[in-house]
XYZ file of C-alpha atoms in Angstrom:
561
model
C 0.000 0.000 0.000
C 1.327 3.383 -0.862
C 2.036 5.620 2.085
C -0.096 8.713 2.684
C 1.274 11.924 1.197
C 3.544 13.762 3.548
C 2.219 16.832 5.285
C 3.351 20.015 3.501
C 4.434 21.486 6.837
C 6.646 18.465 7.501
C 7.958 18.052 3.964
C 11.247 19.608 4.967
C 11.491 22.254 2.275
C 10.953 25.964 2.320
C 7.652 27.535 1.343
C 9.393 28.833 -1.699
C 8.586 26.616 -4.643
C 12.158 26.842 -5.908
C 13.724 25.083 -2.882
C 13.554 21.281 -3.024
C 12.269 19.323 -0.058
C 13.516 15.988 1.243
C 13.814 13.391 -1.509
C 14.417 15.988 -4.222
C 10.725 16.886 -4.609
C 9.826 20.553 -4.651
C 7.383 21.375 -1.893
C 4.896 23.103 -4.192
C 4.724 19.938 -6.278
C 3.151 18.190 -3.288
C 0.244 20.646 -3.281
C -2.945 20.571 -5.308
C -2.775 22.418 -8.647
C -3.260 26.089 -8.003
C -5.459 26.396 -11.102
C -7.994 23.950 -9.637
C -7.943 25.755 -6.305
C -8.430 29.097 -8.046
C -11.360 27.762 -10.092
C -13.105 26.554 -6.935
C -12.475 29.849 -5.140
C -14.045 31.811 -8.004
C -17.327 30.010 -7.449
C -17.712 31.715 -4.084
C -17.059 35.316 -5.151
C -18.994 37.737 -7.403
C -18.218 37.724 -11.154
C -16.230 40.951 -10.907
C -14.244 39.796 -7.879
C -10.517 39.150 -8.015
C -8.303 36.771 -6.069
C -4.784 37.699 -5.105
C -1.997 35.237 -5.868
C -1.038 35.086 -2.188
C -4.593 34.083 -1.308
C -4.511 31.309 -3.907
C -1.249 29.945 -2.567
C -2.422 30.171 1.036
C -5.634 28.232 0.304
C -3.638 25.796 -1.826
C -1.320 25.059 1.075
C -4.137 24.790 3.630
C -6.201 22.408 1.482
C -3.168 20.257 0.713
C -2.246 20.098 4.392
C -5.821 19.132 5.298
C -5.962 16.363 2.681
C -2.557 15.046 3.724
C -3.663 15.036 7.351
C -6.780 12.966 6.594
C -4.927 10.662 4.214
C -2.251 9.943 6.783
C -4.860 8.943 9.364
C -6.701 6.777 6.825
C -3.402 5.187 5.762
C -2.613 4.247 9.344
C -5.969 2.517 9.557
C -5.233 0.518 6.416
C -1.899 -0.552 7.854
C -3.537 -1.706 11.064
C -6.150 -3.677 9.107
C -3.466 -5.012 6.695
C -5.176 -3.638 3.618
C -3.322 -2.563 0.495
C -5.521 0.246 -0.800
C -7.533 3.153 0.552
C -11.273 3.098 -0.064
C -13.725 5.945 -0.178
C -14.887 5.137 3.358
C -11.423 5.509 4.895
C -11.307 9.350 4.631
C -14.800 9.464 6.163
C -13.564 7.403 9.100
C -10.548 9.718 9.433
C -12.817 12.776 9.540
C -14.903 11.263 12.323
C -11.779 10.295 14.264
C -10.127 13.713 13.971
C -13.237 15.708 14.911
C -14.432 16.911 11.489
C -17.995 15.582 11.842
C -19.470 18.638 10.122
C -17.774 17.659 6.845
C -18.855 14.017 6.805
C -22.368 14.438 5.405
C -21.346 16.581 2.371
C -18.493 14.196 1.584
C -20.853 11.230 1.850
C -23.199 12.893 -0.633
C -20.328 13.618 -3.027
C -19.006 10.050 -2.703
C -22.458 8.648 -3.489
C -22.777 10.829 -6.606
C -19.234 9.962 -7.661
C -19.988 6.260 -7.480
C -23.176 6.751 -9.489
C -21.255 8.644 -12.173
C -18.603 5.924 -12.229
C -21.272 3.327 -12.958
C -22.733 5.539 -15.723
C -19.284 6.090 -17.265
C -18.662 2.355 -17.387
C -22.037 1.843 -19.059
C -21.253 4.531 -21.641
C -17.900 2.919 -22.440
C -19.514 -0.475 -22.958
C -22.222 1.049 -25.146
C -19.618 2.928 -27.193
C -17.645 -0.289 -27.695
C -20.772 -2.089 -28.880
C -21.553 0.740 -31.325
C -18.064 0.513 -32.802
C -18.569 -3.190 -33.391
C -21.902 -2.499 -35.140
C -20.525 0.197 -37.487
C -20.779 -0.792 -41.232
C -17.604 -1.686 -43.168
C -15.949 1.098 -45.230
C -17.397 -0.068 -48.588
C -20.952 0.355 -47.220
C -20.552 4.029 -46.514
C -20.442 6.993 -48.856
C -16.784 7.643 -48.073
C -15.930 4.045 -48.823
C -17.628 4.176 -52.206
C -15.754 7.386 -53.083
C -12.452 5.719 -52.238
C -13.312 2.715 -54.388
C -14.050 4.972 -57.362
C -10.746 6.765 -56.810
C -8.950 3.391 -56.837
C -10.656 2.505 -60.118
C -9.151 5.609 -61.722
C -5.710 4.616 -60.440
C -6.045 1.154 -62.116
C -6.349 2.679 -65.645
C -3.356 3.598 -67.794
C -3.144 6.947 -69.643
C -4.182 5.332 -72.908
C -7.203 3.783 -71.296
C -5.896 0.237 -71.047
C -6.201 -1.482 -67.672
C -3.076 -1.932 -65.555
C -1.689 -5.429 -65.367
C -2.734 -6.727 -61.989
C -4.062 -9.804 -60.322
C -7.139 -7.867 -59.356
C -9.859 -7.403 -61.959
C -11.895 -4.233 -61.648
C -15.502 -4.525 -62.792
C -16.697 -1.109 -63.896
C -20.186 -2.147 -64.805
C -21.072 -3.734 -61.422
C -24.179 -2.369 -59.796
C -23.516 0.647 -57.583
C -23.942 -0.260 -53.901
C -26.321 1.631 -51.700
C -25.570 2.873 -48.197
C -27.899 1.501 -45.545
C -28.048 3.836 -42.525
C -27.775 1.982 -39.206
C -29.375 3.225 -36.043
C -26.638 4.770 -33.956
C -26.785 6.968 -30.833
C -24.828 10.178 -30.899
C -22.087 9.960 -28.281
C -21.791 13.008 -26.046
C -18.845 15.257 -26.556
C -17.052 15.855 -23.258
C -15.332 19.188 -22.851
C -14.423 21.332 -19.882
C -16.800 24.230 -19.375
C -15.907 27.189 -17.194
C -18.321 27.159 -14.209
C -20.721 30.011 -13.924
C -20.381 32.376 -11.007
C -22.965 32.161 -8.273
C -25.680 34.782 -8.581
C -25.454 37.705 -6.178
C -28.715 37.927 -4.262
C -30.136 40.999 -2.694
C -29.624 41.632 1.016
C -32.078 39.539 3.033
C -34.513 41.354 5.285
C -34.097 39.519 8.575
C -37.016 41.363 10.104
C -39.378 39.316 7.907
C -38.472 35.973 9.510
C -41.647 34.217 10.745
C -42.228 34.589 14.459
C -42.276 30.848 15.127
C -38.886 30.398 13.448
C -37.513 33.457 15.237
C -38.741 32.115 18.580
C -36.882 28.864 17.930
C -33.687 30.841 17.309
C -34.172 32.957 20.417
C -34.565 29.798 22.498
C -30.893 29.084 21.738
C -29.836 32.452 23.157
C -29.362 33.386 26.777
C -31.420 35.786 28.834
C -28.838 38.574 28.720
C -28.283 38.188 24.962
C -31.998 38.680 24.320
C -32.366 41.631 26.700
C -29.281 43.492 25.492
C -28.967 42.323 21.888
C -31.497 40.368 19.865
C -34.553 42.054 21.348
C -33.301 45.509 20.328
C -32.738 44.853 16.605
C -36.140 45.780 15.206
C -39.815 45.857 16.099
C -40.601 42.309 14.959
C -37.675 40.928 16.962
C -38.817 42.887 20.013
C -42.304 41.387 19.682
C -40.754 37.930 19.566
C -38.524 38.732 22.558
C -41.632 39.461 24.643
C -43.081 35.988 24.113
C -43.670 34.406 27.573
C -42.427 31.027 26.356
C -38.886 32.418 26.099
C -38.813 33.318 29.789
C -39.671 30.031 31.438
C -35.973 29.665 32.264
C -34.203 32.917 33.209
C -30.459 32.346 33.488
C -28.396 35.410 34.405
C -25.173 33.632 35.391
C -21.730 33.075 33.860
C -21.835 36.215 31.732
C -19.351 39.075 31.695
C -22.189 41.619 31.941
C -22.984 40.321 35.429
C -19.563 41.509 36.607
C -19.452 44.768 34.666
C -22.905 46.255 35.352
C -24.074 47.755 38.627
C -26.358 45.750 40.900
C -29.352 48.021 40.377
C -28.998 47.725 36.574
C -28.933 43.937 36.711
C -31.949 43.911 39.053
C -33.905 46.037 36.567
C -32.992 43.640 33.754
C -34.161 40.725 35.896
C -37.478 42.432 36.551
C -38.006 42.892 32.792
C -37.449 39.160 32.275
C -39.848 38.328 35.123
C -42.545 40.606 33.682
C -42.190 39.076 30.209
C -42.677 35.582 31.635
C -46.253 36.550 32.532
C -46.242 34.284 35.589
C -44.869 31.256 33.672
C -41.257 31.437 34.877
C -40.149 28.070 36.254
C -36.437 28.682 36.929
C -34.532 31.786 37.970
C -30.727 31.677 38.187
C -28.773 34.770 39.191
C -25.192 35.477 40.095
C -23.812 38.197 42.359
C -26.459 40.925 42.033
C -29.569 39.620 43.842
C -31.232 41.805 46.497
C -34.018 41.113 48.989
C -36.291 43.505 47.087
C -35.789 41.435 43.899
C -36.659 38.227 45.755
C -39.927 39.791 46.914
C -40.598 40.854 43.314
C -40.093 37.253 42.159
C -42.308 35.885 44.937
C -45.181 38.185 43.930
C -45.045 37.184 40.226
C -43.533 33.689 40.156
C -46.288 31.366 41.208
C -44.955 28.728 38.782
C -41.381 28.953 40.097
C -39.780 25.538 40.632
C -36.086 26.396 40.897
C -34.174 29.399 42.220
C -30.372 29.403 42.280
C -28.497 32.324 43.851
C -24.742 32.198 43.278
C -22.550 34.441 45.450
C -25.233 37.022 46.333
C -24.579 39.641 48.933
C -25.749 38.949 52.464
C -29.201 40.374 53.100
C -28.375 42.348 56.209
C -31.587 44.333 56.009
C -33.821 41.290 55.487
C -32.418 37.893 56.501
C -35.752 36.118 55.918
C -36.080 37.040 52.222
C -35.305 33.529 50.875
C -37.603 31.822 53.380
C -40.380 34.274 52.549
C -39.989 33.507 48.830
C -40.116 29.762 49.544
C -43.362 30.227 51.413
C -45.009 32.168 48.552
C -44.019 29.773 45.738
C -46.015 26.552 46.186
C -44.279 24.677 43.340
C -40.709 25.386 44.493
C -38.528 22.249 44.446
C -34.940 23.594 44.325
C -33.084 26.276 46.288
C -29.445 27.262 45.978
C -27.770 29.868 48.157
C -24.071 29.296 47.508
C -20.817 31.005 48.450
C -22.464 32.446 51.542
C -22.327 30.983 55.069
C -25.806 30.152 56.360
C -26.728 29.645 60.031
C -28.777 26.751 61.348
C -32.016 28.708 61.669
C -31.950 29.385 57.894
C -32.551 25.680 57.200
C -35.251 25.558 59.856
C -37.075 28.419 58.126
C -36.771 26.714 54.722
C -38.033 23.435 56.183
C -41.002 25.164 57.808
C -41.916 27.042 54.613
C -41.260 24.248 52.093
C -40.829 20.815 53.789
C -41.285 18.989 50.458
C -38.154 20.608 48.948
C -36.301 18.211 46.611
C -32.924 19.889 45.956
C -30.847 22.084 48.277
C -27.476 23.542 47.248
C -25.380 25.380 49.838
C -21.739 25.081 48.756
C -18.819 27.408 49.390
C -15.026 27.455 49.577
C -13.644 25.834 52.715
C -12.076 27.952 55.431
C -11.196 27.013 59.002
C -13.252 29.388 61.121
C -11.692 28.086 64.332
C -8.173 28.842 63.165
C -9.172 32.331 62.052
C -10.936 32.999 65.354
C -7.948 31.731 67.340
C -5.539 33.915 65.373
C -7.683 37.003 65.941
C -7.878 36.331 69.679
C -4.123 35.871 69.875
C -3.518 39.209 68.190
C -6.017 40.887 70.487
C -4.344 39.434 73.574
C -0.952 40.600 72.357
C -2.276 44.128 71.903
C -3.958 44.077 75.332
C -0.966 42.427 77.046
C -3.396 39.932 78.561
C -1.721 36.782 79.899
C -4.972 35.068 80.786
C -5.195 31.594 79.220
C -8.059 30.814 76.855
C -10.579 28.268 78.029
C -10.579 25.173 75.897
C -13.983 24.364 74.363
C -15.296 20.868 75.144
C -15.379 18.521 72.185
C -19.129 17.910 72.508
C -19.838 21.642 72.311
C -17.389 22.029 69.418
C -19.030 19.163 67.491
C -22.555 20.452 68.149
C -21.584 23.909 66.935
C -20.121 22.624 63.670
C -23.047 20.267 63.004
C -25.760 22.827 63.629
C -26.653 23.155 59.916
C -26.575 19.381 59.350
C -28.905 18.717 62.320
C -31.326 21.405 61.071
C -31.445 19.819 57.603
C -32.009 16.334 59.029
C -34.853 17.543 61.241
C -36.752 19.729 58.739
C -36.103 18.563 55.143
C -37.006 14.874 54.949
C -37.916 14.812 51.217
C -34.528 15.865 49.835
C -33.046 13.727 47.072
C -30.137 16.094 46.245
C -28.006 17.890 48.847
C -24.835 19.921 48.290
C -22.929 21.056 51.384
C -19.448 21.450 49.894
C -17.148 23.441 52.163
C -19.300 22.909 55.264
C -17.796 22.336 58.715
C -19.867 19.264 59.611
C -18.378 16.037 60.980
C -19.310 12.377 60.623
C -22.001 12.789 63.262
C -23.719 15.397 61.122
C -23.472 13.164 58.033
C -25.059 10.248 59.889
C -27.893 12.523 61.020
C -28.532 13.611 57.402
C -28.537 10.000 56.182
C -31.152 9.076 58.793
C -33.297 12.200 58.392
C -33.254 12.275 54.554
C -33.906 8.676 53.416
C -34.629 9.648 49.787
C -31.168 11.071 49.043
C -29.741 10.097 45.645
C -27.005 12.752 45.244
C -24.805 14.002 48.090
C -21.892 16.431 47.706
C -19.627 16.871 50.753
C -16.406 17.891 49.029
C -14.019 20.338 50.740
C -15.495 19.642 54.179
C -12.313 20.060 56.214
C -13.570 18.524 59.499
C -15.002 15.410 57.853
C -12.697 12.395 58.192
C -13.552 9.699 55.654
C -13.177 6.095 56.810
C -14.586 2.718 55.802
C -17.593 3.083 58.077
C -18.632 6.379 56.469
C -18.172 4.964 52.970
C -20.293 1.954 53.878
C -23.070 4.141 55.307
C -23.133 6.172 52.067
C -23.147 3.103 49.801
C -26.925 3.239 49.338
C -26.736 6.668 47.665
C -26.255 6.699 43.891
C -23.804 9.619 43.704
C -21.653 10.550 46.703
C -18.770 13.016 46.614
C -16.659 12.848 49.773
C -13.583 14.941 50.589
C -10.324 13.441 49.296
C -12.148 10.292 48.248
C -11.590 9.609 44.542
C -12.731 9.016 41.924
C -15.870 11.152 41.880
C -18.476 9.605 39.621
C -19.615 12.200 37.102
C -23.079 13.515 37.981
C -24.543 16.425 35.954
C -26.965 17.227 38.790
C -24.014 18.084 41.046
C -22.565 20.579 38.584
C -21.749 23.790 40.452
C -21.361 27.367 39.255
C -18.215 29.098 40.461
C -18.322 32.351 42.359
C -16.508 34.222 39.554
C -17.351 31.894 36.682
C -17.910 33.925 33.514
C -15.896 36.960 34.604
C -13.707 38.405 31.845
C -10.787 40.630 32.840
C -9.650 42.879 30.031
C -5.956 43.615 29.583
C -6.133 47.261 30.723
C -7.962 46.131 33.859
C -5.159 43.702 34.676
C -2.547 46.425 34.656
C -4.798 48.771 36.580
C -5.170 46.107 39.262
C -1.404 45.610 39.353
C -0.862 49.346 39.667
C -3.375 49.519 42.521
C -1.565 46.684 44.281
C 1.727 48.534 43.947
C 0.156 51.706 45.303
C -1.358 49.891 48.276
C 1.923 48.113 48.991
C 3.739 51.425 48.995
C 1.139 52.939 51.309
C 1.660 50.129 53.809
C 5.394 50.811 54.062
C 6.284 53.362 56.651
C 6.988 56.730 55.114
C 6.632 55.442 51.550
C 4.024 57.986 50.526
C 6.161 60.849 51.847
C 9.497 59.786 50.371
C 8.596 58.814 46.821
C 6.258 61.720 46.171
C 3.799 59.661 44.147
C 0.745 60.229 46.301
C -2.521 59.245 44.652
C -1.062 59.602 41.142
C 1.088 56.488 41.321
C -0.332 55.227 38.040
C 0.952 58.278 36.170
C 4.536 57.156 36.783
C 3.837 53.549 35.903
C 6.233 53.675 32.941
C 9.709 52.203 32.463
C 12.620 54.591 33.075
C 14.964 55.511 30.293
C 18.349 53.837 30.338
C 21.042 53.059 27.740
C 19.914 49.429 27.657
C 16.192 50.099 27.475
C 14.411 49.656 24.122
C 13.051 52.583 22.181
C 9.314 52.560 22.929
C 8.430 55.965 21.568
C 6.681 54.510 18.513
C 5.258 51.469 20.325
C 1.524 51.579 21.039
C -0.228 50.012 24.012
C -1.415 47.212 21.751
C 2.175 46.040 21.237
C 3.144 43.177 23.560
C 6.673 44.551 23.904
C 5.328 47.472 25.926
C 3.640 45.258 28.521
C 6.514 42.761 28.638
C 9.039 45.464 29.421
C 6.861 47.002 32.147
C 6.239 43.561 33.622
C 9.964 42.773 33.756
C 10.884 46.156 35.196
C 8.460 46.071 38.096
C 8.887 42.286 38.595
C 5.111 41.773 38.668
């Protein structure tokens, strides 16, 4: 079997067609003919369009590299299967293996048509061969008769006497007639320059039917519709107000959440809630939720089944806002209040308002509150010069304090089948209480629980649950229901913001040093001097813009950021 053509990038030669590659073959000779590539490219441009030679060569190289890549993969398959020739199905298999699934269907269609044309060509060749066998002999055609008469003239001498020959020419024989035979006219194959595609007028996207437009909008997110698609034209705005689009309001994992003010995001959420017309079933929000917005949802979301609040601010003015919402939404099955420490009475309020709750998500990053508290007390005692020893807390009181949330869940939420308490401070006693108080659990997430010590007994007690994630107990079986949303997931930091943050850090560090603000003279305008000093070894950056990476690299090296 012939090996697959070498990749143009690995051929070893220069991109210049005049430099030979390995084996004495010029690299350009490995590529597809540029004329064929140019002819295909012309099909996609207007009739008056032009294609630069560099563009032709670039596409020529890319297409050749792509074909060589697929052929190499297909060739490896043939070697493994000990076959001597590539078939039409081998490139299709290579496309599927290498992740080019979008190209498989068009290639399949082309391969099917190619095989049909091959069968037709073979039939035409056989038919042409049969017609040649059925053609009359030369003496039965008009041209044959004319040649015979010309030969008769050659057999006569100038004086009219016949030439001596073994062949006798009969002049007075009856003149033959030509009998036409039925014969199909064979097609004449010739290359025809393809016609350019017609240039259509600009499509009016505002005339798309509303049902089709609604299907497209269903693929978009809540923020994209509110800030983009719904503002294009009047017909798109009408579609954007359809209540069916607002059954699921997801305002998480988007850069707008981190760039807009909280009051702006709350107003956008209220618009989405109003457009749902009481049909909203899920509301997911990140970072910006307020107690006033929760009351707004409770008054208009009678069909609400799921509410997920990721990293909201603590409701200092109204701690009962979530419990009040749970009480006003009779169909509520899921509550998430993540990246925020919740006391034990919070779970008691949720259990009293919605005891049939199915899914509860309260996960956060682990931190040792005891260690932080101890460190703060030690610093305070050093400042007060107090030598009094701290009373050691009994273990029973310590364990009860850290299992307060777990005991509240076990006592008030008996219908849970999914529970996420990642980063909680519970111990094995709290886990056992949850397992006894919530017998319907199917998914349990206890990752990053620093006080929970996993042993064989705990693993055995959790064996009846389908999906259990324990701290430092691998592997974790993949469970889509336990998928969490990070506190800063979706945040996009632009390059200028990065350097502004670094400058602020430098300014704060200088302010912390004693006398730094008085000696250096920067004051509050530290950013204005955030430029590299001039030195004999420094590069000339006078003509370098902020978009040039050399500018940032030099600043980064100078300040050792």
